[in-house]
């Protein structure tokens, strides 16, 4: 976006003088009530991980469900950085060591399950997940009375706190409930679920955990063959009457240092117990309340609105700036054949919602993992898999582009981008006509990662890389000679391979089988190298998406095939089709995958959790309301026909802008733009009539240039508020929902899963 083309594009008529102001709409949001209507409510007990309630602080977390076998309440605990570190004895993980793999060398490892066992047998129970305060509460009826709990994971401390109250009795006397810790199996999950694999047969598991009492604290210590250990400590504070108690649990991971995790875990609990529980809760709740209020959106569909806010909650329980990047689990471990992080779609989709939602802090750890391991990643992906790393660098770029931090893009992104381009040069060949083609490379995951020449996946990522290198270099006033080289390559680069059904996988491979991945469609979304506002591109992508979903009746599609289609249709401005695919994901069949009542998502018969897909669905919701690509900001670009009202506040756009707007009865009521950087921008607002300034000053004149364009000057920190008419009093207020439609998530009456969907792995200690 160049300053010379600085315009504000709106669908209005006539010449208008607009003036920059620092005014805002009235905020009429009851935040506790608004967020709480999206709480997850369990009318039936969750009986396995796939149904559980969840909470965490971005580093540690718990999944809560009921074990019928043990007649107990399970608090399945996890910590995001507990992985093996084979072949890297001096580090916490071996992810950065060449030749290692996530399946066996730096796989996630299970911590264990804390079991609350009532005196009586559990007969029934209900659970509520309060996302406004990030707390879980439950009430259970047993054959001996009732037992209740409240659980939360303070954001500021690596401790998990569970309060318990019991009315259980044995005869006329109070009956005691019990706590029991079941340590996780310290083996590679891949080896556990596929013991017949050749690698599994030669795999040597870590030693069994040691459960003991140390300095008055209960301890489970797990030593690792590669060196070091991690430990879980817990301590219960019992009230004088014996009917209430508070359990404190901490997980320490001081790998690679030996014998340090136990004292760290103990000290963490001791520090927490020195504070009043109320002060811990207050600090914890305050953090969450500030987090939610960084942005706002409300739409007519109560289910979709709740889904969006729960994904924001989920992402904040999984990610924090000082934590590791989010893998397929986050802090919610479940034994799986995919025990870690994948780079051909998963990590990219996981972070999609953080940019527009104005929660860039949640994306910082993805930048960190790339910074810390770039050379190893480059060596690993330089070749047929190069598109995976280039796509990852698109997320990396967005982290700074949405902040308007061009200096970071120049200093941090560009050196890495140049190295990736050098790898792409090795994959280029010039044909007899002088065209540049790409040798056979992968298009994930088509035909089991077979290689094809001129894959649309790599042509799209390469084009995006070159255009962004050119733009960054122009902005920085550098690489003048290289710019000419990059432009020449773009001019000679072969066109995207197409056939009668649209975009192909590669030049010799049509889309001829059902395929869950939309790697061949990246040129439109999220890279926007094909332009939705160009008719030919729009027709091509429309045909391509339609064929992708219909071939073989979509038998191999997965959940992200539907969230991806929703985003693709939103990019095309087709709100009804975007909404149809999102609804299919939330309520219908999703092929080889399952979307669960707790908003988690699994594949392989429910056995393997894959966290990125619901998170990418939250991005699809955002993209119906706001998009920024091609040097423009698009307001309400893909609103479904049935959505008459919608609003949002402080959503973020490329270049460092906060956008707020309200749609009432399918008319744009008001629109506000705040520039954080003073950069020029272009904005297009749908459903806009004769917009005019809400209040005026004489500081900045904006002249209407015709064809719906206006030139505007905003300094950093300045904002402008436009309204439909002078009679409009700009107000931000939530779309009202029928009470029967709120709390759509959580297990409802008669909706428990009919069978257990866990891998049949035996606990190491019972």
XYZ file of C-alpha atoms in Angstrom:
766
model
C 0.000 0.000 0.000
C 1.826 3.089 -1.271
C 1.290 6.583 0.101
C 0.805 7.920 -3.420
C -2.339 5.829 -3.793
C -3.745 6.731 -0.401
C -7.534 6.600 -0.717
C -10.604 5.626 1.214
C -12.919 3.741 -1.128
C -16.598 3.718 -0.186
C -19.813 3.004 -2.010
C -21.149 6.577 -1.888
C -22.260 9.112 -4.432
C -21.390 12.749 -5.006
C -18.548 14.890 -3.797
C -18.156 14.812 -0.034
C -15.801 16.511 2.360
C -14.786 14.200 5.191
C -12.724 15.248 8.155
C -10.620 13.223 10.533
C -11.810 13.153 14.105
C -10.898 11.326 17.290
C -14.397 10.279 18.261
C -15.804 6.822 18.920
C -19.205 5.146 18.965
C -20.935 4.633 22.289
C -20.008 1.239 23.768
C -23.217 -0.405 24.949
C -21.826 -3.845 25.768
C -22.467 -5.681 29.023
C -19.300 -7.711 28.703
C -19.908 -10.306 31.459
C -23.413 -11.035 30.203
C -22.382 -11.029 26.544
C -19.443 -13.419 26.876
C -21.221 -15.642 29.417
C -24.040 -16.417 26.994
C -21.399 -18.377 25.082
C -20.424 -20.577 28.040
C -20.299 -24.288 27.341
C -22.948 -26.164 29.347
C -22.973 -29.940 29.878
C -26.448 -31.295 30.600
C -24.971 -34.787 30.505
C -21.649 -35.867 31.959
C -18.717 -35.870 29.518
C -17.413 -39.430 29.562
C -14.190 -39.027 27.571
C -11.629 -36.499 26.333
C -13.623 -35.768 23.171
C -16.492 -34.435 25.304
C -14.547 -32.774 28.114
C -14.481 -29.283 29.568
C -11.171 -27.481 29.184
C -9.176 -24.607 30.581
C -5.557 -23.508 30.567
C -3.181 -20.563 30.617
C -1.314 -21.091 27.353
C 1.313 -23.266 29.015
C -0.497 -25.801 31.181
C -4.085 -26.951 31.053
C -6.644 -29.607 31.886
C -9.391 -31.540 30.130
C -12.166 -32.551 32.543
C -14.437 -35.561 32.084
C -15.832 -38.544 34.032
C -14.311 -42.016 34.150
C -17.050 -44.604 34.451
C -14.492 -47.313 35.091
C -13.152 -45.477 38.134
C -16.404 -43.663 39.019
C -14.293 -40.550 39.301
C -13.839 -37.108 37.809
C -10.741 -36.935 35.602
C -8.598 -33.813 35.382
C -6.359 -34.789 32.478
C -3.428 -32.389 32.789
C -0.901 -31.301 30.190
C 1.987 -28.954 29.593
C 2.796 -27.676 26.103
C 6.597 -28.005 26.254
C 6.812 -31.525 27.699
C 8.383 -33.384 24.791
C 11.167 -35.878 24.489
C 14.556 -34.573 23.398
C 16.361 -37.559 21.951
C 19.517 -36.650 20.043
C 19.592 -33.301 21.894
C 20.630 -34.137 25.480
C 21.559 -30.520 26.181
C 18.212 -29.035 25.099
C 14.562 -29.239 26.072
C 13.581 -30.481 22.604
C 15.390 -31.928 19.607
C 13.158 -30.135 17.079
C 16.161 -28.133 15.905
C 18.428 -31.147 15.383
C 18.851 -32.358 11.828
C 17.705 -35.906 11.242
C 15.203 -36.065 14.087
C 11.485 -36.602 13.689
C 8.411 -35.629 15.653
C 7.103 -39.193 15.902
C 9.847 -40.598 18.083
C 12.522 -37.989 18.862
C 10.738 -34.814 20.007
C 7.200 -36.132 20.406
C 4.846 -34.821 23.078
C 4.728 -36.893 26.268
C 1.788 -37.405 28.580
C 1.778 -35.917 32.086
C -1.112 -37.869 33.568
C -4.592 -37.719 35.048
C -5.603 -36.439 38.446
C -8.612 -38.471 39.565
C -11.152 -37.100 42.059
C -12.915 -40.177 43.413
C -16.065 -39.523 45.442
C -16.963 -41.835 48.302
C -20.112 -42.957 46.482
C -20.720 -43.998 42.903
C -21.421 -41.122 40.507
C -25.022 -41.214 39.283
C -25.320 -37.982 37.313
C -23.668 -34.617 36.891
C -23.552 -31.274 35.129
C -20.635 -29.029 34.156
C -20.342 -25.383 33.099
C -17.333 -23.849 31.398
C -17.336 -20.138 32.229
C -15.252 -18.585 29.458
C -15.554 -15.000 30.770
C -13.672 -16.007 33.930
C -11.885 -19.053 32.420
C -13.194 -21.402 35.105
C -14.918 -24.792 35.117
C -17.530 -25.796 37.683
C -19.269 -29.126 38.134
C -21.905 -30.682 40.364
C -22.390 -34.444 40.708
C -24.872 -36.615 42.498
C -23.485 -39.825 43.995
C -24.972 -42.685 45.963
C -23.623 -40.947 49.098
C -24.624 -37.326 48.425
C -23.265 -34.566 46.200
C -19.802 -33.427 45.251
C -18.981 -30.129 43.551
C -15.795 -28.643 42.133
C -14.452 -25.412 40.675
C -11.257 -25.488 38.627
C -9.089 -22.892 36.939
C -5.528 -22.369 35.741
C -4.270 -18.924 36.813
C -2.848 -17.077 33.849
C 0.022 -15.651 35.880
C 1.186 -18.907 37.524
C 1.946 -22.464 36.384
C -0.377 -24.033 38.898
C -3.776 -25.661 38.513
C -6.309 -25.119 41.285
C -9.333 -27.298 42.037
C -11.776 -26.470 44.839
C -13.979 -29.298 46.081
C -17.073 -29.285 48.309
C -18.802 -32.502 49.410
C -22.010 -33.415 51.217
C -21.366 -37.142 50.944
C -22.066 -39.230 54.028
C -21.511 -42.777 55.222
C -24.430 -43.275 57.553
C -24.584 -40.137 59.673
C -20.918 -39.188 59.272
C -19.186 -37.227 56.546
C -17.533 -39.419 53.953
C -14.146 -38.573 52.473
C -13.448 -38.283 48.770
C -9.974 -39.167 47.529
C -7.406 -37.817 45.101
C -5.322 -40.187 43.013
C -2.759 -39.382 40.323
C -2.372 -41.703 37.326
C 0.960 -40.897 35.626
C 1.060 -40.839 31.844
C 2.872 -43.439 29.802
C 6.355 -41.976 29.085
C 6.591 -43.582 25.655
C 6.287 -42.054 22.214
C 2.541 -41.951 21.474
C 3.300 -43.154 17.945
C 4.968 -46.244 19.379
C 1.996 -46.856 21.659
C -0.683 -46.697 18.961
C 1.346 -48.396 16.212
C 3.541 -50.931 18.046
C 3.994 -52.928 14.856
C 5.775 -50.121 12.989
C 9.478 -50.845 12.366
C 10.465 -47.669 14.260
C 8.208 -48.644 17.160
C 9.809 -52.071 17.444
C 13.271 -50.555 17.911
C 12.048 -47.666 20.086
C 13.176 -47.784 23.722
C 10.671 -46.208 26.088
C 11.594 -43.888 28.925
C 11.749 -45.415 32.409
C 8.583 -45.728 34.469
C 7.655 -42.664 36.549
C 8.328 -42.555 40.274
C 5.407 -41.623 42.548
C 6.455 -40.505 46.009
C 6.053 -38.002 48.833
C 8.707 -35.325 49.148
C 8.719 -32.541 51.771
C 5.023 -33.090 52.400
C 4.120 -32.825 48.698
C 2.927 -35.649 46.478
C 5.231 -36.101 43.492
C 5.299 -37.929 40.180
C 8.793 -37.683 38.711
C 9.497 -38.718 35.138
C 13.120 -39.303 34.158
C 14.027 -39.252 30.459
C 16.583 -41.421 28.682
C 17.976 -38.346 26.945
C 18.618 -36.729 30.313
C 16.727 -34.515 32.724
C 13.228 -35.001 34.048
C 9.816 -33.413 34.403
C 7.661 -33.625 37.495
C 4.118 -33.159 38.715
C 3.513 -32.052 42.303
C 0.229 -31.693 44.143
C -0.870 -30.674 47.585
C -4.318 -30.490 49.162
C -5.396 -27.894 51.696
C -8.371 -29.265 53.651
C -10.846 -27.072 55.528
C -11.381 -27.645 59.241
C -14.812 -29.182 58.655
C -13.353 -31.687 56.215
C -16.070 -30.953 53.639
C -14.066 -28.549 51.504
C -10.551 -28.627 50.162
C -8.383 -26.936 47.571
C -5.952 -28.943 45.497
C -2.899 -27.228 43.989
C -1.112 -29.014 41.140
C 2.000 -27.911 39.299
C 3.972 -29.361 36.404
C 7.655 -28.450 36.114
C 9.807 -29.208 33.081
C 13.428 -28.346 33.769
C 14.847 -30.561 31.038
C 17.743 -30.966 30.362
C 18.811 -30.343 33.995
C 18.551 -33.383 36.282
C 16.658 -33.350 39.588
C 15.467 -29.771 39.345
C 11.851 -30.277 38.261
C 10.686 -31.614 41.635
C 11.850 -28.618 43.702
C 10.552 -26.186 41.063
C 7.111 -27.816 41.081
C 7.031 -27.761 44.882
C 8.102 -24.128 45.058
C 5.459 -23.130 42.507
C 2.744 -24.603 44.712
C 4.239 -23.125 47.876
C 4.271 -19.662 46.289
C 0.629 -19.992 45.244
C -0.451 -21.198 48.670
C 1.100 -18.131 50.288
C -1.394 -15.969 48.395
C -5.081 -15.725 49.133
C -7.204 -17.684 46.721
C -9.299 -14.590 46.065
C -6.269 -12.548 45.017
C -5.186 -15.289 42.590
C -8.691 -15.438 41.132
C -8.945 -11.670 40.808
C -5.662 -11.354 38.892
C -6.610 -14.301 36.696
C -10.065 -12.949 35.879
C -8.749 -9.467 35.205
C -6.361 -10.822 32.594
C -9.162 -12.652 30.792
C -11.514 -9.685 30.929
C -8.875 -7.442 29.333
C -8.154 -10.096 26.730
C -11.731 -10.330 25.510
C -12.175 -6.568 25.293
C -9.341 -6.111 22.808
C -11.940 -6.616 20.068
C -15.610 -7.435 19.616
C -18.003 -8.980 17.147
C -21.652 -9.970 17.206
C -23.756 -11.596 14.493
C -27.328 -12.907 14.195
C -26.370 -16.601 14.267
C -26.090 -17.503 17.963
C -24.284 -20.798 17.317
C -21.663 -19.263 15.046
C -21.174 -16.327 17.421
C -20.662 -18.686 20.372
C -18.299 -20.834 18.324
C -16.183 -17.796 17.478
C -15.839 -16.620 21.080
C -15.060 -20.129 22.329
C -12.245 -20.377 19.757
C -10.792 -17.095 21.038
C -10.935 -18.561 24.532
C -9.382 -21.813 23.291
C -6.534 -20.033 21.507
C -5.657 -18.044 24.637
C -5.665 -21.237 26.711
C -3.227 -22.746 24.191
C -0.877 -19.885 23.327
C 1.055 -17.188 25.116
C 4.009 -15.026 24.024
C 6.475 -16.710 26.399
C 5.311 -20.254 25.630
C 6.069 -22.706 22.841
C 4.246 -22.609 19.522
C 0.924 -24.447 19.484
C 1.074 -28.002 18.166
C -1.861 -30.337 17.495
C -2.679 -30.568 21.237
C -1.950 -27.294 22.951
C -2.008 -28.079 26.697
C -4.730 -30.714 26.137
C -2.796 -33.920 25.655
C -4.457 -36.982 24.198
C -2.605 -40.072 23.023
C -2.471 -39.753 19.242
C -0.644 -41.024 16.199
C 0.293 -37.383 15.486
C 2.131 -36.353 18.677
C 3.411 -32.903 17.844
C 3.574 -30.150 15.244
C 3.050 -30.321 11.481
C 4.034 -27.707 8.896
C 2.016 -28.480 5.763
C -1.216 -26.830 6.982
C -1.608 -27.325 10.726
C 0.592 -24.618 12.207
C -0.572 -22.117 9.583
C -4.298 -22.648 10.209
C -3.827 -22.634 13.979
C -2.730 -19.002 13.913
C -5.166 -17.704 11.273
C -7.570 -16.051 13.776
C -4.997 -14.098 15.810
C -4.362 -11.395 13.204
C -7.777 -9.964 12.374
C -9.084 -10.562 15.914
C -6.464 -8.108 17.214
C -4.701 -10.669 19.395
C -1.238 -10.519 17.864
C 0.394 -11.461 21.165
C -0.940 -14.991 20.693
C 1.066 -15.280 17.462
C 4.435 -14.267 18.856
C 5.482 -17.813 19.767
C 5.011 -18.931 16.148
C 7.486 -16.251 15.091
C 9.817 -17.432 17.861
C 9.851 -21.079 16.757
C 10.768 -19.994 13.233
C 13.473 -17.615 14.499
C 14.984 -20.243 16.781
C 14.985 -23.075 14.238
C 15.095 -21.412 10.836
C 18.319 -22.967 9.553
C 17.155 -26.457 10.480
C 13.736 -25.794 8.966
C 15.372 -24.499 5.790
C 17.545 -27.597 5.504
C 14.517 -29.805 6.157
C 12.210 -28.117 3.635
C 14.621 -26.908 0.944
C 13.482 -29.216 -1.837
C 10.139 -30.788 -2.733
C 8.537 -29.645 0.556
C 9.625 -26.008 0.224
C 6.066 -24.711 -0.104
C 5.423 -25.656 3.522
C 8.117 -23.315 4.836
C 7.155 -20.544 2.411
C 3.510 -20.760 3.561
C 4.675 -20.614 7.179
C 6.527 -17.411 6.335
C 3.214 -15.953 5.148
C 1.966 -16.270 8.736
C 5.259 -14.802 9.926
C 4.767 -11.846 7.573
C 1.149 -11.328 8.676
C 2.237 -11.089 12.306
C 4.108 -7.889 11.458
C 2.000 -6.656 8.544
C -1.096 -6.475 10.751
C 0.925 -4.483 13.249
C 2.154 -2.175 10.482
C 5.681 -3.070 11.562
C 7.504 -2.799 8.238
C 10.868 -2.517 9.962
C 10.457 -6.013 11.438
C 9.431 -7.330 8.020
C 12.550 -5.801 6.502
C 14.918 -6.929 9.253
C 13.444 -10.293 10.260
C 11.244 -11.593 7.457
C 13.256 -10.503 4.426
C 16.562 -12.322 5.209
C 14.623 -15.573 5.655
C 12.547 -14.925 2.547
C 15.727 -14.437 0.503
C 17.042 -17.816 1.648
C 13.766 -19.481 0.723
C 13.921 -17.820 -2.690
C 17.429 -19.205 -3.149
C 15.984 -22.659 -2.512
C 13.235 -22.026 -5.054
C 15.877 -21.072 -7.618
C 17.234 -24.610 -7.328
C 13.785 -25.919 -8.235
C 13.431 -23.760 -11.377
C 14.041 -24.901 -14.944
C 13.685 -22.937 -18.184
C 11.793 -24.652 -20.993
C 12.376 -24.320 -24.755
C 10.026 -21.315 -24.926
C 11.886 -19.454 -22.201
C 9.235 -20.030 -19.560
C 10.290 -20.774 -15.993
C 8.838 -24.006 -14.621
C 9.187 -25.788 -11.289
C 10.502 -29.334 -11.031
C 8.405 -32.004 -9.345
C 7.438 -30.931 -5.812
C 4.805 -31.848 -3.271
C 1.253 -30.597 -3.042
C 0.185 -31.695 0.436
C -1.240 -34.319 0.801
C -2.277 -35.377 -2.685
C -1.645 -39.049 -3.529
C 0.330 -39.594 -0.343
C 2.777 -36.718 -0.981
C 3.647 -37.744 -4.532
C 5.636 -35.103 -6.425
C 4.330 -33.218 -9.471
C 5.877 -30.590 -11.769
C 4.500 -27.049 -11.499
C 2.307 -27.625 -8.468
C -0.141 -24.788 -7.955
C 0.814 -24.938 -4.285
C 4.414 -23.930 -4.993
C 3.610 -21.568 -7.864
C 1.318 -19.655 -5.513
C 3.744 -19.511 -2.597
C 6.619 -18.511 -4.908
C 4.577 -15.718 -6.508
C 3.551 -14.418 -3.098
C 7.178 -14.542 -1.944
C 8.447 -12.577 -4.940
C 5.722 -9.927 -4.887
C 6.255 -9.411 -1.154
C 10.032 -9.200 -1.570
C 9.498 -6.539 -4.239
C 7.065 -4.539 -2.097
C 9.314 -4.768 0.975
C 12.385 -3.749 -1.012
C 10.592 -0.760 -2.556
C 9.475 0.354 0.878
C 12.987 -0.011 2.291
C 14.725 1.520 -0.736
C 16.981 -1.487 -1.254
C 17.663 -4.449 -3.588
C 17.142 -2.388 -6.743
C 18.949 -4.853 -9.026
C 17.272 -7.856 -7.412
C 13.857 -6.283 -7.971
C 14.442 -6.392 -11.698
C 15.444 -10.050 -11.459
C 12.338 -10.917 -9.415
C 10.057 -9.087 -11.850
C 11.620 -10.965 -14.747
C 11.046 -14.305 -13.021
C 7.417 -13.380 -12.336
C 6.968 -12.432 -15.986
C 8.366 -15.754 -17.188
C 6.905 -18.008 -14.484
C 4.507 -20.545 -15.927
C 0.799 -19.862 -15.401
C -1.189 -21.867 -12.901
C -2.044 -25.241 -14.477
C -5.787 -25.513 -15.151
C -8.216 -27.826 -16.887
C -11.984 -27.907 -17.427
C -12.485 -28.329 -13.665
C -10.310 -25.369 -12.680
C -6.993 -25.358 -10.862
C -5.058 -28.614 -11.071
C -2.634 -30.129 -8.580
C 0.244 -29.747 -11.044
C 0.800 -29.527 -14.770
C 0.440 -33.306 -15.212
C -2.043 -33.979 -12.403
C -5.716 -32.967 -12.373
C -7.824 -33.086 -9.219
C -9.185 -36.544 -9.979
C -9.866 -37.903 -6.505
C -11.443 -36.667 -3.287
C -8.778 -34.834 -1.328
C -9.089 -33.005 1.983
C -6.311 -30.429 1.526
C -6.816 -27.183 -0.407
C -3.131 -26.759 -1.197
C -3.888 -26.283 -4.916
C -6.160 -23.321 -4.077
C -3.730 -21.222 -2.013
C -3.310 -18.780 -4.889
C -6.676 -17.297 -3.926
C -6.743 -17.904 -0.177
C -4.865 -17.054 1.885
C -2.215 -15.695 -0.504
C -4.482 -13.652 -2.836
C -2.255 -14.058 -5.868
C -5.476 -14.668 -7.739
C -7.774 -11.694 -7.191
C -11.433 -12.189 -6.270
C -12.329 -8.805 -7.776
C -10.955 -9.938 -11.157
C -13.812 -11.741 -12.905
C -11.684 -14.374 -14.640
C -9.910 -15.265 -11.388
C -13.207 -15.388 -9.506
C -14.769 -17.751 -12.068
C -11.670 -19.983 -12.031
C -11.611 -20.341 -8.250
C -15.375 -20.803 -8.005
C -15.176 -23.692 -10.464
C -12.154 -25.128 -8.658
C -13.752 -25.105 -5.193
C -16.972 -26.628 -6.543
C -15.079 -29.474 -8.213
C -12.867 -30.044 -5.157
C -15.893 -30.631 -2.922
C -18.003 -32.624 -5.382
C -15.506 -35.125 -6.774
C -16.243 -38.642 -5.474
C -19.043 -37.055 -3.429
C -16.439 -35.539 -1.114
C -15.704 -38.864 0.546
C -12.210 -37.850 1.699
C -12.979 -34.315 2.839
C -12.201 -33.345 6.409
C -13.266 -30.539 8.723
C -10.748 -28.058 7.375
C -12.045 -28.759 3.870
C -15.208 -26.970 5.044
C -13.574 -24.152 7.004
C -11.207 -23.700 4.048
C -14.125 -23.568 1.615
C -15.861 -21.051 3.898
C -12.793 -18.806 3.742
C -12.423 -19.259 -0.018
C -16.064 -18.308 -0.589
C -15.757 -15.387 1.809
C -12.787 -14.154 -0.233
C -15.005 -14.369 -3.319
C -17.642 -12.278 -1.542
C -20.106 -15.175 -1.494
C -21.444 -14.994 2.032
C -24.192 -17.581 1.596
C -21.760 -20.229 0.361
C -19.257 -19.331 3.078
C -21.977 -19.697 5.694
C -23.213 -22.987 4.189
C -19.765 -24.550 4.543
C -19.288 -23.194 8.042
C -22.680 -24.606 9.069
C -21.717 -27.948 7.551
C -18.625 -27.987 9.735
C -20.532 -27.067 12.899
C -23.609 -29.236 12.531
C -23.207 -31.759 9.729
C -21.039 -34.537 8.442
C -17.399 -33.627 7.855
C -16.212 -36.722 6.042
C -13.323 -38.456 7.765
C -13.440 -36.187 10.817
C -15.606 -35.152 13.762
C -16.473 -31.818 15.328
C -17.315 -32.372 18.986
C -19.702 -30.799 21.470
C -16.782 -29.115 23.272
C -15.674 -27.562 19.912
C -12.620 -29.806 19.637
C -11.994 -31.673 16.416
C -10.623 -35.150 15.761
C -9.860 -37.447 12.869
C -9.376 -41.218 12.537
C -12.568 -42.257 14.277
C -12.183 -39.630 16.977
C -8.793 -40.930 18.091
C -6.513 -38.126 16.895
C -7.093 -34.504 17.970
C -6.131 -31.793 15.479
C -6.529 -28.395 17.071
C -6.131 -26.137 14.051
C -9.411 -26.798 12.276
C -11.905 -25.125 14.644
C -9.465 -22.236 15.026
C -9.428 -21.793 11.258
C -13.237 -21.748 11.435
C -13.005 -18.696 13.682
C -10.951 -17.029 10.941
C -13.736 -17.875 8.464
C -16.199 -15.973 10.671
C -13.884 -12.969 10.770
C -13.459 -13.024 7.002
C -17.188 -12.627 6.472
C -16.931 -9.346 8.387
C -13.512 -7.947 7.483
C -10.748 -8.743 5.023
C -7.562 -6.977 3.985
C -5.712 -7.961 0.828
C -4.599 -6.455 -2.450
C -3.907 -3.122 -0.795
C -7.513 -2.725 0.383
C -9.553 -3.201 3.525
C -12.941 -4.789 2.847
C -15.773 -4.159 5.338
C -18.664 -6.653 5.438
C -17.401 -8.358 2.250
C -19.273 -11.673 2.631
C -22.397 -11.246 4.754
C -24.934 -14.095 4.322
C -28.343 -13.026 3.033
C -30.022 -13.975 6.298
C -27.717 -11.771 8.380
C -29.492 -8.417 8.518
C -27.485 -7.073 11.458
C -23.855 -7.433 12.491
C -21.197 -5.359 14.197
C -17.584 -5.442 15.220
C -15.098 -3.257 17.028
C -11.317 -2.953 16.807
C -10.750 -5.766 14.358
C -7.322 -5.415 12.789
C -6.334 -5.019 9.133
C -3.047 -5.227 7.247
C -0.978 -2.098 7.665
C -1.881 -1.414 11.295
C -5.531 -0.302 11.350
C -8.332 -0.930 13.800
C -11.705 -1.135 12.069
C -15.150 -0.886 13.678
C -18.524 -1.004 11.945
C -22.209 -1.743 12.409
C -24.672 -3.192 9.927
C -28.366 -2.597 10.687
C -31.113 -4.026 8.513
C -28.541 -4.637 5.770
C -27.353 -1.017 5.772
C -23.965 0.175 6.943
C -24.942 2.328 9.909
C -21.479 3.603 10.787
C -17.832 2.892 10.156
C -14.729 3.890 12.089
C -11.084 3.549 11.086
C -8.167 4.189 13.397
C -4.670 4.308 11.933
C -1.981 3.040 14.284
C 0.909 3.890 11.986
C -0.137 6.805 9.789
C 0.219 4.551 6.736
C -2.049 5.120 3.732
C -4.875 2.690 3.198
C -7.748 1.824 0.900
C -11.061 0.679 2.264
C -14.191 -0.646 0.615
C -17.371 -0.905 2.652
C -20.304 -2.945 1.428
C -23.937 -1.937 2.052
C -22.836 1.703 2.341
C -25.074 4.570 1.362
C -24.276 8.290 1.584
C -21.785 8.149 4.463
C -20.811 11.400 6.146
C -18.627 12.463 9.052
C -20.154 12.116 12.497
C -18.327 15.192 13.776
C -15.995 17.512 11.963
C -12.876 19.499 12.581
C -10.710 21.496 10.189
C -7.578 19.424 10.572
C -7.776 16.967 7.701
C -9.773 17.428 4.484
C -10.825 14.424 2.465
C -11.887 15.015 -1.106
C -14.197 12.679 -2.988
C -12.437 11.759 -6.222
C -15.250 9.996 -8.050
C -15.811 6.333 -8.767
C -16.424 5.807 -5.056
C -12.937 6.924 -4.042
C -11.835 9.499 -1.512
C -8.378 10.670 -0.550
C -7.907 10.888 3.218
C -5.016 11.855 5.455
C -4.759 10.298 8.926
C -1.795 10.579 11.235
C -0.741 7.753 13.538
C -3.310 7.482 16.313
C -5.955 9.444 14.409
C -9.386 8.013 13.613
C -12.346 8.887 11.461
C -15.988 8.012 12.145
C -18.500 7.966 9.285
C -22.268 7.572 9.613
C -25.167 6.770 7.300
C -26.994 9.961 8.192
C -26.740 12.821 10.641
C -29.538 11.229 12.643
C -27.427 8.165 13.442
C -25.948 8.049 16.911
C -23.099 5.533 16.508
C -23.478 2.793 19.077
C -21.835 -0.589 19.468
C -24.275 -3.118 20.843
C -24.623 -6.868 20.571
C -27.116 -8.540 18.279
C -29.837 -9.981 20.508
C -30.380 -13.745 20.598
C -33.317 -15.836 21.714
C -32.545 -17.404 25.104
C -33.340 -20.824 23.635
C -30.367 -20.461 21.274
C -27.648 -19.541 23.762
C -25.169 -22.031 25.272
C -25.210 -24.255 22.165
C -22.018 -26.132 23.073
C -21.339 -28.756 25.699
C -22.957 -32.209 25.794
C -26.749 -31.932 25.741
C -29.368 -34.431 26.905
C -29.029 -37.735 25.081
C -26.052 -36.522 23.040
C -23.123 -38.306 24.682
C -20.842 -40.151 22.285
C -22.014 -43.725 21.865
C -18.576 -45.300 22.135
C -15.159 -44.544 23.537
C -12.905 -42.897 20.963
C -9.539 -43.223 22.714
C -6.676 -45.406 21.589
C -6.649 -48.579 23.754
C -3.498 -47.637 25.668
C -3.045 -48.975 29.211
C -2.059 -46.561 31.994
C 1.529 -47.127 33.079
C 0.576 -47.083 36.778
C -2.890 -47.583 38.278
